[in-house]
């Protein structure tokens, strides 16, 4: 705009001089405070909002119809011609009485089957002939009339046994419980399925086998559970709390026992390493003393000193500890007697007191004998598999004991040769390498294959 004024030779307005104060004051915003009327104490907010003042719009005197706000817009009706409806009759194909009903439908729609008839699902209840009943279905507890009435109710009520028991005609067919109806129905269905499959008929799906005695015991237990008094419930809760405390103390003892076993194994390992170092030192000094020829007095002094050292140092034998370990070898599997539902495979789980070293040795033994580490948890297999693993742990302990005894024999042989130069201790081969080791291993392998 200033350039246009210069071209037209117009006077330019005098611009104020820019100063520091002018720049600072221009940035300050002037905030105008509106005077808001305070709501009187005790007056509701809705009533106060209806009051009129100069700062607010006047309250409406009549209800208004505006689109703004939370109200929904009105339906916009078109100008097309409305489709015609009629009160038309229909027949439900799910009914067998051919009853005629009416409903509203568009005239332009085609005549179709009643859409809700597709939800009429009926079960395929098997039937039997007189010859089949006389040949396979006769029993002393049920007559043919009772069996016919049972299957008639099953067809009427779609095998809903509670309703079937309620509609059972006790006056004509005797008193029958829900368990009796289920047992007879599934028994007949299973026999018919088996007979027709053997005769080359159409193969049907597997039939459910109903255990009536188990169901009766289950309902009896539920009735006892429901009939408990508040005092009995409280007593049971106290027993459960005590059981939780006992299990917590048991886990704590097992954890302490496992920690103690780790400490003992570490101490044994350190003792074994120390013993091996001493043995190596004896083996190194022995030939040097034999090969070194010195004066007679010097040799005698060395022998005396060696004898004194050997006599003063107590021989650390691990035979006793190994024997005690072998006697206590094996795995003690706990019985699952806790409350609640448990899987049978939990019986094959290793106890917590089994160390990592023993578990690793057991895993290697299973691989050696080619035994499945996770067999199907049948009752007999669970017992046999636990006994087999306990015997495998015993076998590993025996092998460890044999290796320890061989080591002790070798150490005794070296000590004897150090004490008696020029002499050799002959150990029988049967003690070092027993011939029955391979036989035992083969027998255990065959036993493992037979047990699992």
Short mmCIF file of C-alpha atoms in Angstrom, two decimals:
data_model
loop_
_atom_site.label_atom_id
_atom_site.label_comp_id
_atom_site.label_asym_id
_atom_site.label_seq_id
_atom_site.Cartn_x
_atom_site.Cartn_y
_atom_site.Cartn_z
CA UNK A 1 0.00 0.00 0.00
CA UNK A 2 2.91 2.30 0.71
CA UNK A 3 4.28 1.68 -2.82
CA UNK A 4 0.93 2.65 -4.38
CA UNK A 5 0.89 5.90 -2.40
CA UNK A 6 4.40 6.69 -3.62
CA UNK A 7 3.40 6.08 -7.28
CA UNK A 8 0.29 8.25 -6.98
CA UNK A 9 2.28 10.84 -5.01
CA UNK A 10 -0.12 10.73 -2.15
CA UNK A 11 0.77 11.71 1.35
CA UNK A 12 1.77 8.84 3.51
CA UNK A 13 0.43 8.70 7.04
CA UNK A 14 2.92 9.44 9.70
CA UNK A 15 3.96 6.17 11.30
CA UNK A 16 4.85 6.25 14.93
CA UNK A 17 8.42 5.69 15.88
CA UNK A 18 9.23 2.16 16.91
CA UNK A 19 10.66 1.97 20.40
CA UNK A 20 11.45 -0.77 22.83
CA UNK A 21 8.57 0.17 25.07
CA UNK A 22 6.12 0.18 22.17
CA UNK A 23 7.18 -3.35 21.13
CA UNK A 24 6.91 -4.68 24.68
CA UNK A 25 3.54 -3.09 25.32
CA UNK A 26 2.09 -4.42 22.03
CA UNK A 27 2.75 -7.97 23.04
CA UNK A 28 0.78 -7.66 26.22
CA UNK A 29 -2.73 -8.93 25.85
CA UNK A 30 -5.52 -7.15 27.52
CA UNK A 31 -7.77 -9.62 29.23
CA UNK A 32 -11.25 -8.41 29.83
CA UNK A 33 -12.86 -10.00 32.80
CA UNK A 34 -16.53 -10.64 32.45
CA UNK A 35 -18.65 -10.12 35.45
CA UNK A 36 -20.37 -13.43 36.13
CA UNK A 37 -23.35 -13.49 38.41
CA UNK A 38 -22.92 -15.90 41.27
CA UNK A 39 -25.59 -18.51 41.86
CA UNK A 40 -27.36 -17.87 45.17
CA UNK A 41 -26.83 -20.45 47.83
CA UNK A 42 -29.59 -23.04 47.95
CA UNK A 43 -30.79 -22.42 44.38
CA UNK A 44 -30.56 -25.34 41.97
CA UNK A 45 -28.42 -25.02 38.87
CA UNK A 46 -31.32 -25.67 36.52
CA UNK A 47 -33.43 -22.90 38.13
CA UNK A 48 -30.53 -20.44 38.03
CA UNK A 49 -29.98 -21.17 34.33
CA UNK A 50 -33.52 -20.01 33.58
CA UNK A 51 -32.85 -16.53 34.97
CA UNK A 52 -32.43 -13.77 32.38
CA UNK A 53 -29.64 -11.22 32.41
CA UNK A 54 -27.99 -8.90 29.90
CA UNK A 55 -25.04 -11.19 29.21
CA UNK A 56 -27.19 -14.17 28.23
CA UNK A 57 -29.89 -14.83 25.72
CA UNK A 58 -33.46 -14.77 26.88
CA UNK A 59 -34.84 -18.19 27.87
CA UNK A 60 -37.21 -19.69 25.30
CA UNK A 61 -40.89 -19.24 25.87
CA UNK A 62 -41.96 -21.99 23.46
CA UNK A 63 -40.31 -25.34 22.60
CA UNK A 64 -38.21 -25.06 19.46
CA UNK A 65 -37.48 -27.72 16.86
CA UNK A 66 -33.88 -27.26 15.75
CA UNK A 67 -31.44 -29.71 14.26
CA UNK A 68 -28.52 -28.64 16.43
CA UNK A 69 -27.91 -30.52 19.66
CA UNK A 70 -28.35 -34.11 20.68
CA UNK A 71 -31.78 -34.55 19.05
CA UNK A 72 -32.10 -36.85 16.07
CA UNK A 73 -33.16 -35.50 12.73
CA UNK A 74 -36.59 -36.30 11.41
CA UNK A 75 -37.05 -38.98 8.81
CA UNK A 76 -37.05 -37.63 5.32
CA UNK A 77 -39.91 -39.29 3.54
CA UNK A 78 -39.56 -39.71 -0.21
CA UNK A 79 -42.11 -38.96 -2.85
CA UNK A 80 -42.14 -42.45 -4.34
CA UNK A 81 -45.14 -44.71 -4.30
CA UNK A 82 -45.45 -46.86 -1.16
CA UNK A 83 -45.09 -50.61 -1.61
CA UNK A 84 -48.20 -52.57 -0.85
CA UNK A 85 -48.45 -55.10 2.00
CA UNK A 86 -51.02 -57.81 2.55
CA UNK A 87 -52.14 -60.13 5.32
CA UNK A 88 -51.11 -63.43 3.71
CA UNK A 89 -51.55 -67.01 4.96
CA UNK A 90 -48.59 -69.39 5.34
CA UNK A 91 -47.89 -72.95 6.46
CA UNK A 92 -44.95 -73.91 8.66
CA UNK A 93 -43.41 -77.09 7.15
CA UNK A 94 -41.99 -77.99 10.57
CA UNK A 95 -45.51 -78.78 11.79
CA UNK A 96 -47.23 -82.00 10.90
CA UNK A 97 -50.81 -80.78 11.43
CA UNK A 98 -50.72 -78.45 8.38
CA UNK A 99 -52.01 -75.54 10.45
CA UNK A 100 -52.52 -72.27 8.56
CA UNK A 101 -51.20 -69.02 10.05
CA UNK A 102 -51.11 -65.44 8.75
CA UNK A 103 -48.49 -62.70 8.67
CA UNK A 104 -47.77 -59.45 6.84
CA UNK A 105 -45.77 -59.66 3.62
CA UNK A 106 -45.11 -57.45 0.63
CA UNK A 107 -47.20 -58.15 -2.42
CA UNK A 108 -44.14 -57.93 -4.66
CA UNK A 109 -42.27 -60.66 -2.74
CA UNK A 110 -42.33 -64.15 -4.16
CA UNK A 111 -43.98 -67.00 -2.32
CA UNK A 112 -41.22 -68.72 -0.35
CA UNK A 113 -40.99 -71.33 2.35
CA UNK A 114 -41.39 -70.09 5.88
CA UNK A 115 -37.82 -68.92 6.76
CA UNK A 116 -37.89 -70.03 10.40
CA UNK A 117 -38.56 -73.65 9.42
CA UNK A 118 -34.82 -74.14 8.90
CA UNK A 119 -34.28 -73.95 12.64
CA UNK A 120 -36.42 -77.03 13.24
CA UNK A 121 -33.59 -79.53 13.79
CA UNK A 122 -34.72 -83.05 14.66
CA UNK A 123 -32.57 -85.84 16.01
CA UNK A 124 -32.33 -89.16 14.26
CA UNK A 125 -33.72 -91.57 16.85
CA UNK A 126 -32.95 -95.20 15.88
CA UNK A 127 -35.75 -97.73 15.59
CA UNK A 128 -35.72 -101.48 15.95
CA UNK A 129 -37.84 -104.37 14.80
CA UNK A 130 -39.38 -107.17 16.84
CA UNK A 131 -36.77 -109.65 15.62
CA UNK A 132 -33.92 -107.29 16.60
CA UNK A 133 -35.43 -106.79 20.03
CA UNK A 134 -35.87 -110.51 20.66
CA UNK A 135 -32.38 -111.29 19.39
CA UNK A 136 -30.29 -108.54 21.00
CA UNK A 137 -32.26 -106.15 23.25
CA UNK A 138 -33.99 -108.43 25.75
CA UNK A 139 -33.16 -107.79 29.40
CA UNK A 140 -34.62 -108.62 32.79
CA UNK A 141 -34.84 -105.01 33.98
CA UNK A 142 -36.78 -103.64 31.01
CA UNK A 143 -39.75 -104.96 29.09
CA UNK A 144 -40.51 -104.26 25.46
CA UNK A 145 -43.37 -101.94 26.36
CA UNK A 146 -41.10 -99.88 28.62
CA UNK A 147 -38.42 -99.70 25.90
CA UNK A 148 -40.99 -98.65 23.29
CA UNK A 149 -42.32 -95.95 25.61
CA UNK A 150 -38.74 -94.75 26.26
CA UNK A 151 -37.95 -94.32 22.56
CA UNK A 152 -41.32 -92.69 21.95
CA UNK A 153 -40.51 -90.08 24.61
CA UNK A 154 -37.02 -89.66 23.14
CA UNK A 155 -38.51 -88.88 19.75
CA UNK A 156 -41.11 -86.50 21.19
CA UNK A 157 -38.71 -84.52 23.40
CA UNK A 158 -35.46 -84.82 21.38
CA UNK A 159 -33.64 -86.95 24.02
CA UNK A 160 -34.14 -84.38 26.80
CA UNK A 161 -34.00 -86.86 29.64
CA UNK A 162 -35.27 -84.49 32.33
CA UNK A 163 -38.48 -83.90 30.36
CA UNK A 164 -38.67 -87.59 29.46
CA UNK A 165 -38.48 -88.53 33.16
CA UNK A 166 -41.17 -85.96 33.97
CA UNK A 167 -43.51 -87.38 31.28
CA UNK A 168 -42.77 -91.00 32.13
CA UNK A 169 -46.00 -92.85 32.93
CA UNK A 170 -45.18 -94.41 36.27
CA UNK A 171 -48.63 -95.96 36.65
CA UNK A 172 -48.26 -98.09 33.54
CA UNK A 173 -44.51 -98.63 33.23
CA UNK A 174 -43.15 -98.38 36.78
CA UNK A 175 -40.86 -95.83 38.41
CA UNK A 176 -37.68 -95.00 36.50
CA UNK A 177 -35.04 -92.38 37.31
CA UNK A 178 -33.15 -90.20 34.86
CA UNK A 179 -30.10 -92.45 35.18
CA UNK A 180 -32.19 -95.53 34.36
CA UNK A 181 -33.56 -93.87 31.22
CA UNK A 182 -30.10 -92.77 30.08
CA UNK A 183 -28.57 -96.16 30.74
CA UNK A 184 -31.25 -98.05 28.81
CA UNK A 185 -31.32 -95.60 25.89
CA UNK A 186 -27.55 -95.59 25.31
CA UNK A 187 -27.40 -99.35 25.84
CA UNK A 188 -29.99 -99.96 23.08
CA UNK A 189 -28.35 -97.45 20.72
CA UNK A 190 -24.93 -99.03 21.25
CA UNK A 191 -26.19 -102.56 20.64
CA UNK A 192 -28.05 -101.55 17.48
CA UNK A 193 -25.01 -99.67 16.18
CA UNK A 194 -22.74 -102.65 16.82
CA UNK A 195 -25.12 -105.18 15.24
CA UNK A 196 -25.76 -103.07 12.14
CA UNK A 197 -22.06 -102.34 11.62
CA UNK A 198 -21.27 -106.05 11.79
CA UNK A 199 -24.02 -106.84 9.32
CA UNK A 200 -22.60 -104.44 6.72
CA UNK A 201 -25.01 -101.57 7.31
CA UNK A 202 -24.12 -97.86 7.23
CA UNK A 203 -21.31 -97.01 9.68
CA UNK A 204 -22.53 -94.62 12.36
CA UNK A 205 -20.54 -92.43 14.66
CA UNK A 206 -19.17 -93.66 17.97
CA UNK A 207 -21.87 -94.10 20.62
CA UNK A 208 -21.51 -92.51 24.01
CA UNK A 209 -21.20 -95.05 26.84
CA UNK A 210 -23.12 -93.91 29.90
CA UNK A 211 -21.91 -94.96 33.37
CA UNK A 212 -25.06 -94.98 35.48
CA UNK A 213 -23.38 -96.00 38.73
CA UNK A 214 -20.89 -93.17 38.48
CA UNK A 215 -23.69 -90.69 37.82
CA UNK A 216 -25.64 -91.94 40.83
CA UNK A 217 -22.60 -91.63 43.09
CA UNK A 218 -21.93 -88.16 41.72
CA UNK A 219 -25.47 -86.97 42.49
CA UNK A 220 -25.33 -88.56 45.92
CA UNK A 221 -22.13 -86.69 46.68
CA UNK A 222 -23.67 -83.46 45.41
CA UNK A 223 -26.68 -84.02 47.66
CA UNK A 224 -24.41 -84.56 50.66
CA UNK A 225 -22.49 -81.43 49.72
CA UNK A 226 -25.71 -79.43 49.45
CA UNK A 227 -27.10 -80.74 52.75
CA UNK A 228 -24.11 -79.63 54.82
CA UNK A 229 -24.74 -77.40 57.82
CA UNK A 230 -22.89 -74.08 58.25
CA UNK A 231 -20.84 -75.66 61.03
CA UNK A 232 -19.67 -78.44 58.72
CA UNK A 233 -18.78 -75.93 56.01
CA UNK A 234 -16.72 -73.93 58.49
CA UNK A 235 -14.99 -77.07 59.74
CA UNK A 236 -14.14 -78.12 56.18
CA UNK A 237 -12.71 -74.67 55.46
CA UNK A 238 -10.52 -74.92 58.56
CA UNK A 239 -9.26 -78.32 57.41
CA UNK A 240 -8.47 -76.92 53.97
CA UNK A 241 -6.53 -74.07 55.55
CA UNK A 242 -4.58 -76.54 57.67
CA UNK A 243 -3.88 -78.62 54.58
CA UNK A 244 -2.50 -75.56 52.79
CA UNK A 245 -0.23 -74.86 55.77
CA UNK A 246 0.98 -78.47 55.80
CA UNK A 247 1.72 -78.39 52.08
CA UNK A 248 3.58 -75.08 52.45
CA UNK A 249 5.72 -76.54 55.28
CA UNK A 250 6.35 -79.64 53.19
CA UNK A 251 7.53 -77.57 50.24
CA UNK A 252 9.77 -75.56 52.55
CA UNK A 253 11.33 -78.76 53.94
CA UNK A 254 11.86 -80.11 50.43
CA UNK A 255 13.53 -76.85 49.39
CA UNK A 256 15.83 -76.93 52.42
CA UNK A 257 16.64 -80.59 51.75
CA UNK A 258 17.49 -79.79 48.15
CA UNK A 259 19.75 -76.93 49.21
CA UNK A 260 21.45 -79.20 51.74
CA UNK A 261 22.02 -81.86 49.07
CA UNK A 262 23.60 -79.24 46.83
CA UNK A 263 25.96 -78.21 49.63
CA UNK A 264 26.88 -81.84 50.35
CA UNK A 265 27.54 -82.54 46.66
CA UNK A 266 29.73 -79.44 46.41
CA UNK A 267 31.68 -80.53 49.51
CA UNK A 268 32.13 -84.04 48.09
CA UNK A 269 33.31 -82.60 44.78
CA UNK A 270 35.88 -80.40 46.51
CA UNK A 271 37.08 -83.35 48.59
CA UNK A 272 37.43 -85.49 45.45
CA UNK A 273 39.44 -82.80 43.68
CA UNK A 274 41.71 -82.42 46.70
CA UNK A 275 42.22 -86.18 46.85
CA UNK A 276 43.08 -86.33 43.14
CA UNK A 277 45.66 -83.57 43.52
CA UNK A 278 47.32 -85.45 46.40
CA UNK A 279 47.34 -88.63 44.34
CA UNK A 280 48.99 -86.85 41.41
CA UNK A 281 51.64 -85.46 43.73
CA UNK A 282 52.35 -88.96 45.08
CA UNK A 283 52.59 -90.33 41.53
CA UNK A 284 55.03 -87.58 40.53
CA UNK A 285 57.32 -87.94 43.59
CA UNK A 286 57.35 -91.76 43.57
CA UNK A 287 59.36 -92.41 40.33
CA UNK A 288 61.68 -89.49 41.11
CA UNK A 289 62.56 -91.08 44.43
CA UNK A 290 63.16 -94.47 42.79
CA UNK A 291 65.32 -93.03 39.99
CA UNK A 292 67.36 -90.72 42.18
CA UNK A 293 70.38 -92.51 43.63
CA UNK A 294 71.80 -90.75 46.67
CA UNK A 295 73.51 -91.76 49.82
CA UNK A 296 72.03 -94.50 52.00
CA UNK A 297 71.32 -92.22 54.92
CA UNK A 298 69.55 -89.69 52.69
CA UNK A 299 67.33 -92.43 51.17
CA UNK A 300 66.42 -93.74 54.62
CA UNK A 301 65.50 -90.28 55.80
CA UNK A 302 63.28 -89.76 52.75
CA UNK A 303 61.55 -93.10 53.38
CA UNK A 304 60.94 -92.23 57.00
CA UNK A 305 59.59 -88.84 56.07
CA UNK A 306 57.29 -90.36 53.43
CA UNK A 307 56.06 -92.98 55.89
CA UNK A 308 55.35 -90.31 58.48
CA UNK A 309 53.51 -88.14 55.96
CA UNK A 310 51.40 -91.06 54.76
CA UNK A 311 50.65 -92.14 58.33
CA UNK A 312 49.73 -88.62 59.38
CA UNK A 313 47.45 -88.01 56.37
CA UNK A 314 44.19 -89.93 56.86
CA UNK A 315 43.02 -91.62 53.70
CA UNK A 316 39.73 -90.07 52.58
CA UNK A 317 37.61 -92.99 51.49
CA UNK A 318 34.28 -92.46 49.77
CA UNK A 319 33.16 -96.07 49.96
CA UNK A 320 31.04 -95.52 53.04
CA UNK A 321 29.29 -92.49 51.55
CA UNK A 322 28.71 -94.33 48.29
CA UNK A 323 27.24 -97.34 50.09
CA UNK A 324 24.87 -95.11 52.03
CA UNK A 325 23.91 -93.34 48.79
CA UNK A 326 23.18 -96.67 47.10
CA UNK A 327 21.06 -97.83 50.03
CA UNK A 328 18.96 -94.66 49.81
CA UNK A 329 18.88 -94.65 46.01
CA UNK A 330 15.69 -94.61 44.03
CA UNK A 331 12.88 -92.13 43.61
CA UNK A 332 9.99 -91.88 46.02
CA UNK A 333 7.02 -90.65 44.00
CA UNK A 334 4.35 -88.88 46.01
CA UNK A 335 0.70 -89.93 45.91
CA UNK A 336 -1.71 -87.29 44.66
CA UNK A 337 -4.18 -87.23 47.52
CA UNK A 338 -4.97 -83.52 47.45
CA UNK A 339 -8.38 -82.03 46.96
CA UNK A 340 -9.67 -81.07 43.54
CA UNK A 341 -9.22 -82.49 40.07
CA UNK A 342 -5.76 -83.71 39.00
CA UNK A 343 -4.34 -85.39 35.93
CA UNK A 344 -2.99 -88.91 36.07
CA UNK A 345 0.13 -87.73 34.24
CA UNK A 346 1.06 -85.77 37.39
CA UNK A 347 1.93 -89.12 39.00
CA UNK A 348 4.83 -89.46 36.55
CA UNK A 349 6.26 -86.05 37.42
CA UNK A 350 9.63 -86.16 39.16
CA UNK A 351 9.55 -85.02 42.81
CA UNK A 352 11.11 -81.72 43.76
CA UNK A 353 13.83 -83.39 45.86
CA UNK A 354 15.38 -85.00 42.77
CA UNK A 355 18.48 -82.98 41.96
CA UNK A 356 19.41 -81.69 38.53
CA UNK A 357 22.37 -84.06 38.30
CA UNK A 358 20.20 -87.10 39.02
CA UNK A 359 17.52 -85.92 36.57
CA UNK A 360 20.16 -85.53 33.84
CA UNK A 361 21.51 -89.03 34.53
CA UNK A 362 17.97 -90.42 34.38
CA UNK A 363 17.36 -88.71 31.04
CA UNK A 364 20.56 -90.21 29.62
CA UNK A 365 19.55 -93.64 30.90
CA UNK A 366 16.17 -93.38 29.18
CA UNK A 367 17.90 -92.48 25.93
CA UNK A 368 20.38 -95.35 26.39
CA UNK A 369 17.63 -97.95 26.81
CA UNK A 370 15.44 -96.30 24.15
CA UNK A 371 12.49 -95.69 26.45
CA UNK A 372 9.81 -93.14 25.62
CA UNK A 373 10.21 -90.29 28.17
CA UNK A 374 6.48 -89.40 27.91
CA UNK A 375 4.41 -92.62 27.71
CA UNK A 376 0.59 -92.54 27.75
CA UNK A 377 -0.51 -92.04 31.38
CA UNK A 378 -2.52 -95.23 31.89
CA UNK A 379 -2.72 -96.48 35.47
CA UNK A 380 -0.55 -99.55 34.87
CA UNK A 381 1.95 -97.62 32.75
CA UNK A 382 2.27 -94.90 35.40
CA UNK A 383 3.17 -97.43 38.11
CA UNK A 384 5.53 -99.40 35.85
CA UNK A 385 7.20 -96.27 34.48
CA UNK A 386 7.84 -94.87 37.96
CA UNK A 387 9.32 -98.18 39.13
CA UNK A 388 11.47 -98.34 36.00
CA UNK A 389 12.88 -94.86 36.56
CA UNK A 390 13.53 -95.65 40.22
CA UNK A 391 15.47 -98.75 39.14
CA UNK A 392 17.36 -96.66 36.58
CA UNK A 393 18.40 -94.20 39.27
CA UNK A 394 19.57 -97.17 41.37
CA UNK A 395 21.53 -98.44 38.37
CA UNK A 396 23.20 -95.05 37.96
CA UNK A 397 24.10 -95.02 41.66
CA UNK A 398 25.55 -98.52 41.36
CA UNK A 399 27.64 -97.48 38.39
CA UNK A 400 28.89 -94.47 40.32
CA UNK A 401 29.68 -96.71 43.30
CA UNK A 402 31.58 -99.14 41.03
CA UNK A 403 33.64 -96.30 39.54
CA UNK A 404 34.39 -94.98 43.04
CA UNK A 405 35.48 -98.41 44.26
CA UNK A 406 37.77 -98.81 41.22
CA UNK A 407 39.27 -95.42 41.98
CA UNK A 408 39.82 -96.41 45.60
CA UNK A 409 41.48 -99.64 44.51
CA UNK A 410 43.82 -97.77 42.18
CA UNK A 411 44.69 -95.24 44.87
CA UNK A 412 45.42 -98.05 47.35
CA UNK A 413 47.60 -99.73 44.72
CA UNK A 414 49.65 -96.54 44.21
CA UNK A 415 50.01 -96.03 47.97
CA UNK A 416 51.16 -99.62 48.40
CA UNK A 417 53.75 -99.20 45.66
CA UNK A 418 54.93 -95.94 47.26
CA UNK A 419 55.31 -97.61 50.66
CA UNK A 420 56.89 -100.79 49.29
CA UNK A 421 59.19 -99.92 46.39
CA UNK A 422 59.79 -102.71 43.98
CA UNK A 423 56.54 -104.49 44.83
CA UNK A 424 53.29 -104.46 42.88
CA UNK A 425 49.79 -105.00 44.25
CA UNK A 426 47.87 -107.38 41.99
CA UNK A 427 44.12 -106.63 42.00
CA UNK A 428 41.86 -109.39 40.62
CA UNK A 429 40.23 -108.49 37.32
CA UNK A 430 36.81 -109.53 38.65
CA UNK A 431 36.95 -106.63 41.11
CA UNK A 432 37.98 -104.01 38.58
CA UNK A 433 35.79 -105.07 35.61
CA UNK A 434 32.98 -107.38 36.73
CA UNK A 435 31.74 -109.53 33.83
CA UNK A 436 28.09 -109.19 34.86
CA UNK A 437 27.94 -105.48 33.96
CA UNK A 438 26.98 -106.05 30.34
CA UNK A 439 24.46 -108.70 31.33
CA UNK A 440 22.83 -106.35 33.83
CA UNK A 441 22.68 -103.58 31.26
CA UNK A 442 21.09 -105.86 28.68
CA UNK A 443 18.61 -107.19 31.21
CA UNK A 444 17.67 -103.69 32.27
CA UNK A 445 17.24 -102.66 28.65
CA UNK A 446 14.92 -105.58 27.94
CA UNK A 447 13.04 -104.92 31.15
CA UNK A 448 12.65 -101.28 30.19
CA UNK A 449 11.24 -102.24 26.82
CA UNK A 450 8.88 -104.77 28.39
CA UNK A 451 7.63 -102.43 31.12
CA UNK A 452 6.98 -99.49 28.79
#
